[in-house]
């Protein structure tokens, strides 16, 4: 199956990054969000990030304008998906919202279209069960910043077919990404491994083992990580980290995933990381 016409639902950081790479690699993209302001701001962000790539000499100015020409916007799922081969959903991690969106996608997207989710923590099998086409439902988990990070976790739900998996893995390769197939278990591989490290770094802060910048320096200089775990937690969003740890804890039932009380305290206080201007570090 060839994937040429696409739609992305959700114009936040992940949604605009996914639309960016799809358009840059020749796919038409309808970016869908109920909020027109979010669509306008996403289009500006994509243009800015494409400019950055032109400035670095990674792409030509013409590729930038061609990519922007391939992106259209819509505020209504029904209007945006009637002729697509693939939809990637990238809305907040709320099960009710996903159920509603996948119900609408199932009703309005062509019968043969693949419905992918960028979820980092909700079961693909569960999402598939909200539709009449669970064989064509799959996880396509991108990483932030999407134009830069080369991994896509391709998550196979219980009913996902081989044809769907092959189509999505082939698309990820066309986008210059490395698709890695994983099974549908909580946190997949990425967050099951990453979140306990971040959580442990937060326990180190709470217990006074070291100051936050020293904890990060240990991991950047000692382990060659591009960002320390606390900077990365701020980058991802502390509310997102807490949510993923809660899913791991609830669904795997092991105390090793219990969220650190300091993480809960900061989320309750609204110190959500970079997007809030305050997390483990302060941002302008
Ligand atoms: N669009 C296009 N290009 C971008 C970009 C964007 N949004 N953001 C950064 N870049 C480019 C820069 O232009 C720069 O290009 P060159 O290498 O050609 O100079 C390059 O990326 C590096 O950026 P910077 O020089 O600005 O900064 P940096 O070297 O500190 O790198 C970083 C920034 C790429 C974010 C790096 O710090 C990094 O890799 N951090 C870890 C990110 C990470 O782990 N992400 C995964 C989070 S987990 C997740 O997303 C999923 C989940 O489920 C929670």
CSV table of C-alpha atoms and ligand atoms in Angstrom, one decimal:
chain,number,residue,atom,x,y,z
A,1,UNK,CA,0.0,0.0,0.0
A,2,UNK,CA,1.3,3.5,-0.9
A,3,UNK,CA,0.8,6.2,1.6
A,4,UNK,CA,0.6,9.6,-0.2
A,5,UNK,CA,-2.3,11.5,1.2
A,6,UNK,CA,-2.2,12.0,5.0
A,7,UNK,CA,-3.9,13.8,7.8
A,8,UNK,CA,-2.6,14.6,11.3
A,9,UNK,CA,-5.0,15.2,14.1
A,10,UNK,CA,-3.7,17.5,16.9
A,11,UNK,CA,-1.6,20.6,16.1
A,12,UNK,CA,0.5,20.6,19.3
A,13,UNK,CA,4.3,20.0,19.4
A,14,UNK,CA,4.2,16.4,18.2
A,15,UNK,CA,1.4,17.0,15.6
A,16,UNK,CA,3.2,19.9,13.9
A,17,UNK,CA,6.5,18.0,13.9
A,18,UNK,CA,4.8,15.0,12.3
A,19,UNK,CA,3.1,17.2,9.7
A,20,UNK,CA,6.4,18.9,9.0
A,21,UNK,CA,8.2,15.6,8.2
A,22,UNK,CA,5.3,14.2,6.1
A,23,UNK,CA,5.1,17.3,4.0
A,24,UNK,CA,8.9,17.6,3.6
A,25,UNK,CA,8.9,14.0,2.3
A,26,UNK,CA,6.3,14.7,-0.4
A,27,UNK,CA,3.1,13.7,1.4
A,28,UNK,CA,0.0,15.9,1.3
A,29,UNK,CA,-1.0,16.7,4.9
A,30,UNK,CA,-4.2,18.0,6.3
A,31,UNK,CA,-3.5,19.2,9.8
A,32,UNK,CA,-6.6,19.0,11.9
A,33,UNK,CA,-7.4,20.7,15.2
A,34,UNK,CA,-10.6,22.1,16.8
A,35,UNK,CA,-8.7,25.2,17.7
A,36,UNK,CA,-8.0,27.6,14.8
A,37,UNK,CA,-5.4,29.4,16.9
A,38,UNK,CA,-3.5,26.2,17.4
A,39,UNK,CA,-3.5,25.6,13.6
A,40,UNK,CA,-2.2,29.1,12.9
A,41,UNK,CA,0.5,28.7,15.5
A,42,UNK,CA,1.5,25.2,14.3
A,43,UNK,CA,1.8,26.5,10.7
A,44,UNK,CA,4.1,29.3,12.0
A,45,UNK,CA,6.2,26.7,13.9
A,46,UNK,CA,6.5,24.5,10.9
A,47,UNK,CA,7.6,27.4,8.7
A,48,UNK,CA,10.1,28.5,11.4
A,49,UNK,CA,11.6,24.9,11.8
A,50,UNK,CA,11.8,24.6,8.0
A,51,UNK,CA,13.7,27.9,7.9
A,52,UNK,CA,16.1,26.6,10.5
A,53,UNK,CA,16.7,23.6,8.2
A,54,UNK,CA,17.3,25.9,5.2
A,55,UNK,CA,19.6,28.0,7.3
A,56,UNK,CA,21.6,24.9,8.3
A,57,UNK,CA,21.9,23.9,4.6
A,58,UNK,CA,19.9,20.7,5.3
A,59,UNK,CA,17.2,21.6,2.7
A,60,UNK,CA,16.8,24.0,-0.2
A,61,UNK,CA,14.5,27.1,0.1
A,62,UNK,CA,12.3,25.5,-2.6
A,63,UNK,CA,11.9,22.3,-0.6
A,64,UNK,CA,10.6,24.5,2.2
A,65,UNK,CA,8.0,26.3,0.1
A,66,UNK,CA,7.0,22.9,-1.5
A,67,UNK,CA,6.5,21.4,1.9
A,68,UNK,CA,4.4,24.3,3.1
A,69,UNK,CA,2.3,24.1,-0.1
A,70,UNK,CA,1.5,20.5,0.8
A,71,UNK,CA,0.0,21.4,4.2
A,72,UNK,CA,-3.7,22.4,4.5
A,73,UNK,CA,-5.7,22.8,7.7
A,74,UNK,CA,-9.1,21.8,8.9
A,75,UNK,CA,-11.0,22.2,12.2
A,76,UNK,CA,-13.3,19.2,11.6
A,77,UNK,CA,-12.2,15.5,11.4
A,78,UNK,CA,-15.0,14.6,9.0
A,79,UNK,CA,-13.8,17.3,6.5
A,80,UNK,CA,-10.1,16.5,6.7
A,81,UNK,CA,-9.9,12.7,6.2
A,82,UNK,CA,-12.3,11.7,3.4
A,83,UNK,CA,-9.6,10.9,0.9
A,84,UNK,CA,-6.5,10.0,3.0
A,85,UNK,CA,-4.4,6.8,3.0
A,86,UNK,CA,-3.2,7.4,6.6
A,87,UNK,CA,-4.2,9.5,9.6
A,88,UNK,CA,-1.8,10.0,12.5
A,89,UNK,CA,-3.5,11.1,15.7
A,90,UNK,CA,-1.4,13.2,18.1
A,91,UNK,CA,-3.9,14.7,20.6
A,92,UNK,CA,-3.4,14.8,24.4
A,93,UNK,CA,-3.3,11.4,26.3
A,94,UNK,CA,-6.9,11.3,27.3
A,95,UNK,CA,-8.7,8.0,26.6
A,96,UNK,CA,-12.1,9.5,26.1
A,97,UNK,CA,-10.8,12.0,23.6
A,98,UNK,CA,-9.0,9.3,21.7
A,99,UNK,CA,-12.1,7.1,21.7
A,100,UNK,CA,-14.1,9.9,20.2
A,101,UNK,CA,-11.5,10.8,17.6
A,102,UNK,CA,-11.0,7.2,16.5
A,103,UNK,CA,-14.7,6.7,16.3
A,104,UNK,CA,-15.0,9.7,14.0
A,105,UNK,CA,-11.9,8.7,11.9
A,106,UNK,CA,-13.4,5.2,11.5
A,107,UNK,CA,-16.7,6.7,10.3
A,108,UNK,CA,-15.1,9.3,7.8
A,109,UNK,CA,-11.8,7.9,6.6
A,110,UNK,CA,-11.8,5.6,3.5
A,111,UNK,CA,-12.3,2.0,4.3
A,112,UNK,CA,-8.7,1.0,3.4
A,113,UNK,CA,-7.0,3.9,5.3
A,114,UNK,CA,-4.6,3.2,8.1
A,115,UNK,CA,-5.3,4.9,11.5
A,116,UNK,CA,-2.1,5.5,13.5
A,117,UNK,CA,-1.7,6.9,17.0
A,118,UNK,CA,1.3,8.8,18.3
A,119,UNK,CA,0.3,7.8,21.8
A,120,UNK,CA,3.2,7.2,24.3
A,121,UNK,CA,1.1,5.3,26.9
A,122,UNK,CA,-2.3,4.2,25.7
A,123,UNK,CA,-2.8,0.7,24.5
A,124,UNK,CA,-3.0,0.4,20.7
A,125,UNK,CA,-5.1,-2.7,21.1
A,126,UNK,CA,-7.6,-0.6,23.1
A,127,UNK,CA,-7.6,2.2,20.5
A,128,UNK,CA,-8.2,-0.4,17.8
A,129,UNK,CA,-11.2,-1.8,19.7
A,130,UNK,CA,-12.8,1.7,19.4
A,131,UNK,CA,-13.0,1.1,15.6
A,132,UNK,CA,-14.4,-1.4,13.2
A,133,UNK,CA,-11.0,-1.8,11.6
A,134,UNK,CA,-8.6,-2.9,14.4
A,135,UNK,CA,-6.3,-4.6,11.8
A,136,UNK,CA,-5.6,-1.1,10.4
A,137,UNK,CA,-4.9,0.5,13.7
A,138,UNK,CA,-1.2,0.9,14.7
A,139,UNK,CA,1.1,2.9,16.9
A,140,UNK,CA,3.5,5.4,15.2
A,141,UNK,CA,5.4,6.8,18.1
A,142,UNK,CA,7.6,9.8,17.1
A,143,UNK,CA,10.1,11.6,19.3
A,144,UNK,CA,10.5,15.3,20.1
A,145,UNK,CA,11.8,17.3,18.2
A,146,UNK,CA,10.3,15.2,15.4
A,147,UNK,CA,12.3,16.8,12.5
A,148,UNK,CA,15.5,15.8,14.3
A,149,UNK,CA,14.9,12.5,16.1
A,150,UNK,CA,15.3,9.5,13.8
A,151,UNK,CA,13.3,6.8,15.7
A,152,UNK,CA,9.7,5.8,15.2
A,153,UNK,CA,8.4,3.1,17.5
A,154,UNK,CA,6.0,1.1,15.4
A,155,UNK,CA,3.6,-0.5,17.8
A,156,UNK,CA,1.7,-3.6,16.8
A,157,UNK,CA,-1.7,-4.0,18.6
A,158,UNK,CA,-3.2,-7.4,19.2
A,159,UNK,CA,-5.2,-7.3,15.9
A,160,UNK,CA,-2.8,-5.1,13.8
A,161,UNK,CA,-2.1,-6.9,10.4
A,162,UNK,CA,1.3,-7.5,8.8
A,163,UNK,CA,0.1,-5.4,5.8
A,164,UNK,CA,-0.5,-2.4,8.1
A,165,UNK,CA,2.8,-2.9,9.9
A,166,UNK,CA,4.7,-3.1,6.5
A,167,UNK,CA,3.0,0.0,5.2
A,168,UNK,CA,3.8,2.1,8.2
A,169,UNK,CA,7.4,0.9,8.6
A,170,UNK,CA,7.9,1.6,4.8
A,171,UNK,CA,6.5,5.1,5.3
A,172,UNK,CA,8.8,5.7,8.3
A,173,UNK,CA,11.8,4.7,6.2
A,174,UNK,CA,10.7,7.1,3.5
A,175,UNK,CA,10.6,9.9,6.1
A,176,UNK,CA,14.3,9.1,6.8
A,177,UNK,CA,13.4,7.6,10.2
A,178,UNK,CA,14.3,4.2,11.7
A,179,UNK,CA,11.2,2.2,12.4
A,180,UNK,CA,11.5,-0.3,15.3
A,181,UNK,CA,8.7,-2.8,15.8
A,182,UNK,CA,7.6,-3.3,19.4
A,183,UNK,CA,4.7,-5.1,21.0
A,184,UNK,CA,1.7,-3.4,22.7
A,185,UNK,CA,2.7,-3.4,26.4
A,186,UNK,CA,2.6,-0.4,28.7
A,187,UNK,CA,5.1,2.3,27.8
A,188,UNK,CA,6.3,0.2,24.8
A,189,UNK,CA,10.1,0.1,25.0
A,190,UNK,CA,11.0,3.8,25.0
A,191,UNK,CA,9.1,5.0,28.0
A,192,UNK,CA,9.4,1.7,30.0
A,193,UNK,CA,13.1,2.3,30.0
A,194,UNK,CA,13.3,6.1,30.0
A,195,UNK,CA,10.7,6.9,32.7
A,196,UNK,CA,12.3,4.8,35.5
A,197,UNK,CA,15.5,6.7,34.9
A,198,UNK,CA,13.8,10.1,35.0
A,199,UNK,CA,11.9,9.0,38.1
A,200,UNK,CA,15.1,7.9,39.9
A,201,UNK,CA,16.7,11.2,39.1
A,202,UNK,CA,13.8,13.0,40.7
A,203,UNK,CA,14.1,10.7,43.8
A,204,UNK,CA,17.8,11.8,43.9
A,205,UNK,CA,16.7,15.5,44.0
A,206,UNK,CA,14.1,14.7,46.7
A,207,UNK,CA,16.5,12.8,48.9
A,208,UNK,CA,19.2,15.5,48.5
A,209,UNK,CA,21.7,13.1,46.8
A,210,UNK,CA,22.8,16.0,44.6
A,211,UNK,CA,21.6,19.3,43.1
A,212,UNK,CA,19.5,19.1,39.9
A,213,UNK,CA,22.3,20.5,37.6
A,214,UNK,CA,24.8,18.1,39.2
A,215,UNK,CA,22.5,15.1,38.5
A,216,UNK,CA,22.2,16.2,34.9
A,217,UNK,CA,25.9,16.7,34.6
A,218,UNK,CA,26.6,13.2,35.8
A,219,UNK,CA,24.4,11.8,33.0
A,220,UNK,CA,25.5,14.2,30.2
A,221,UNK,CA,29.3,13.8,30.9
A,222,UNK,CA,29.3,10.4,32.4
A,223,UNK,CA,26.9,8.6,30.0
A,224,UNK,CA,27.1,11.0,27.0
A,225,UNK,CA,23.3,11.7,27.1
A,226,UNK,CA,22.5,14.8,25.0
A,227,UNK,CA,20.3,16.1,27.9
A,228,UNK,CA,20.4,15.1,31.5
A,229,UNK,CA,17.2,13.4,32.9
A,230,UNK,CA,15.8,16.4,34.6
A,231,UNK,CA,16.3,18.7,31.6
A,232,UNK,CA,14.7,16.0,29.5
A,233,UNK,CA,11.8,15.7,32.0
A,234,UNK,CA,11.2,19.4,31.7
A,235,UNK,CA,11.4,19.2,27.9
A,236,UNK,CA,8.9,16.3,27.8
A,237,UNK,CA,6.6,18.0,30.4
A,238,UNK,CA,6.4,16.8,34.0
A,239,UNK,CA,2.7,16.2,33.7
A,240,UNK,CA,3.4,13.9,30.8
A,241,UNK,CA,6.1,12.1,32.7
A,242,UNK,CA,3.7,11.6,35.7
A,243,UNK,CA,1.0,10.3,33.5
A,244,UNK,CA,3.2,7.7,31.8
A,245,UNK,CA,4.6,6.6,35.2
A,246,UNK,CA,1.0,6.2,36.5
A,247,UNK,CA,0.2,4.0,33.4
A,248,UNK,CA,3.3,1.9,34.0
A,249,UNK,CA,2.5,1.6,37.7
A,250,UNK,CA,-1.2,0.7,37.3
A,251,UNK,CA,-0.8,-1.6,34.3
A,252,UNK,CA,2.4,-3.5,35.3
A,253,UNK,CA,1.6,-3.4,39.0
A,254,UNK,CA,5.3,-3.2,40.0
A,255,UNK,CA,6.4,-0.7,42.7
A,256,UNK,CA,9.5,0.1,40.8
A,257,UNK,CA,7.3,2.4,38.6
A,258,UNK,CA,5.8,4.4,41.5
A,259,UNK,CA,6.0,8.1,40.7
A,260,UNK,CA,8.2,10.1,43.0
A,261,UNK,CA,6.3,12.3,45.4
A,262,UNK,CA,8.3,15.3,44.4
A,263,UNK,CA,7.2,14.8,40.8
A,264,UNK,CA,3.5,14.8,41.9
A,265,UNK,CA,4.2,17.9,44.0
A,266,UNK,CA,5.6,19.9,41.1
A,267,UNK,CA,2.8,18.9,38.8
A,268,UNK,CA,0.2,19.9,41.4
A,269,UNK,CA,2.0,23.3,41.8
A,270,UNK,CA,1.9,23.8,38.0
A,271,UNK,CA,5.6,23.5,37.6
A,272,UNK,CA,5.3,21.5,34.4
A,273,UNK,CA,8.7,22.1,32.9
A,274,UNK,CA,9.7,24.1,29.9
A,275,UNK,CA,6.2,24.9,28.7
A,276,UNK,CA,5.3,26.4,32.1
A,277,UNK,CA,8.6,28.4,32.4
A,278,UNK,CA,9.4,26.4,35.6
A,279,UNK,CA,10.2,22.8,36.3
A,280,UNK,CA,13.5,21.4,37.7
A,281,UNK,CA,15.0,24.5,36.0
A,282,UNK,CA,13.7,27.9,35.1
A,283,UNK,CA,13.1,29.0,31.5
A,284,UNK,CA,12.5,32.5,30.0
B,1,LIG,N1,13.2,21.4,13.8
B,1,LIG,C1,14.2,21.3,13.0
B,1,LIG,N2,15.5,21.2,13.4
B,1,LIG,C2,15.7,21.3,14.7
B,1,LIG,C3,14.6,21.4,15.7
B,1,LIG,C4,13.3,21.4,15.1
B,1,LIG,N3,12.3,21.5,15.9
B,1,LIG,N4,15.2,21.4,16.9
B,1,LIG,C5,16.5,21.3,16.8
B,1,LIG,N5,16.8,21.2,15.5
B,1,LIG,C6,18.2,21.0,14.9
B,1,LIG,C7,19.1,22.3,15.1
B,1,LIG,O1,18.9,23.2,14.0
B,1,LIG,C8,20.4,21.6,15.1
B,1,LIG,O2,20.8,21.3,13.7
B,1,LIG,P1,22.4,21.0,13.4
B,1,LIG,O3,22.8,19.8,14.0
B,1,LIG,O4,22.5,20.9,11.9
B,1,LIG,O5,23.2,22.2,13.9
B,1,LIG,C9,20.2,20.3,15.8
B,1,LIG,O6,18.8,20.0,15.7
B,1,LIG,C10,20.6,20.4,17.2
B,1,LIG,O7,19.9,21.4,17.8
B,1,LIG,P2,20.6,22.6,18.7
B,1,LIG,O8,21.9,22.9,18.2
B,1,LIG,O9,19.6,23.7,18.8
B,1,LIG,O10,20.6,22.0,20.2
B,1,LIG,P3,21.3,20.7,20.7
B,1,LIG,O11,22.5,20.3,20.0
B,1,LIG,O12,21.3,20.9,22.2
B,1,LIG,O13,20.2,19.6,20.4
B,1,LIG,C11,18.2,18.3,20.9
B,1,LIG,C12,18.8,19.7,20.8
B,1,LIG,C13,18.2,17.7,19.5
B,1,LIG,C14,16.8,18.5,21.4
B,1,LIG,C15,19.1,17.4,21.8
B,1,LIG,O14,19.3,18.1,23.0
B,1,LIG,C16,18.5,16.1,22.1
B,1,LIG,O15,18.6,15.2,21.3
B,1,LIG,N6,17.9,15.9,23.3
B,1,LIG,C17,17.2,14.7,23.6
B,1,LIG,C18,15.8,14.7,23.0
B,1,LIG,C19,15.0,13.5,23.4
B,1,LIG,O16,15.4,12.6,24.1
B,1,LIG,N7,13.8,13.5,22.8
B,1,LIG,C20,12.9,12.4,23.1
B,1,LIG,C21,12.0,12.8,24.2
B,1,LIG,S1,10.9,11.6,24.6
B,1,LIG,C22,9.6,11.7,23.5
B,1,LIG,O17,9.6,12.6,22.7
B,1,LIG,C23,8.5,10.7,23.5
B,1,LIG,C24,7.8,10.4,24.7
B,1,LIG,O18,7.0,9.5,24.6
B,1,LIG,C25,7.9,11.1,26.0
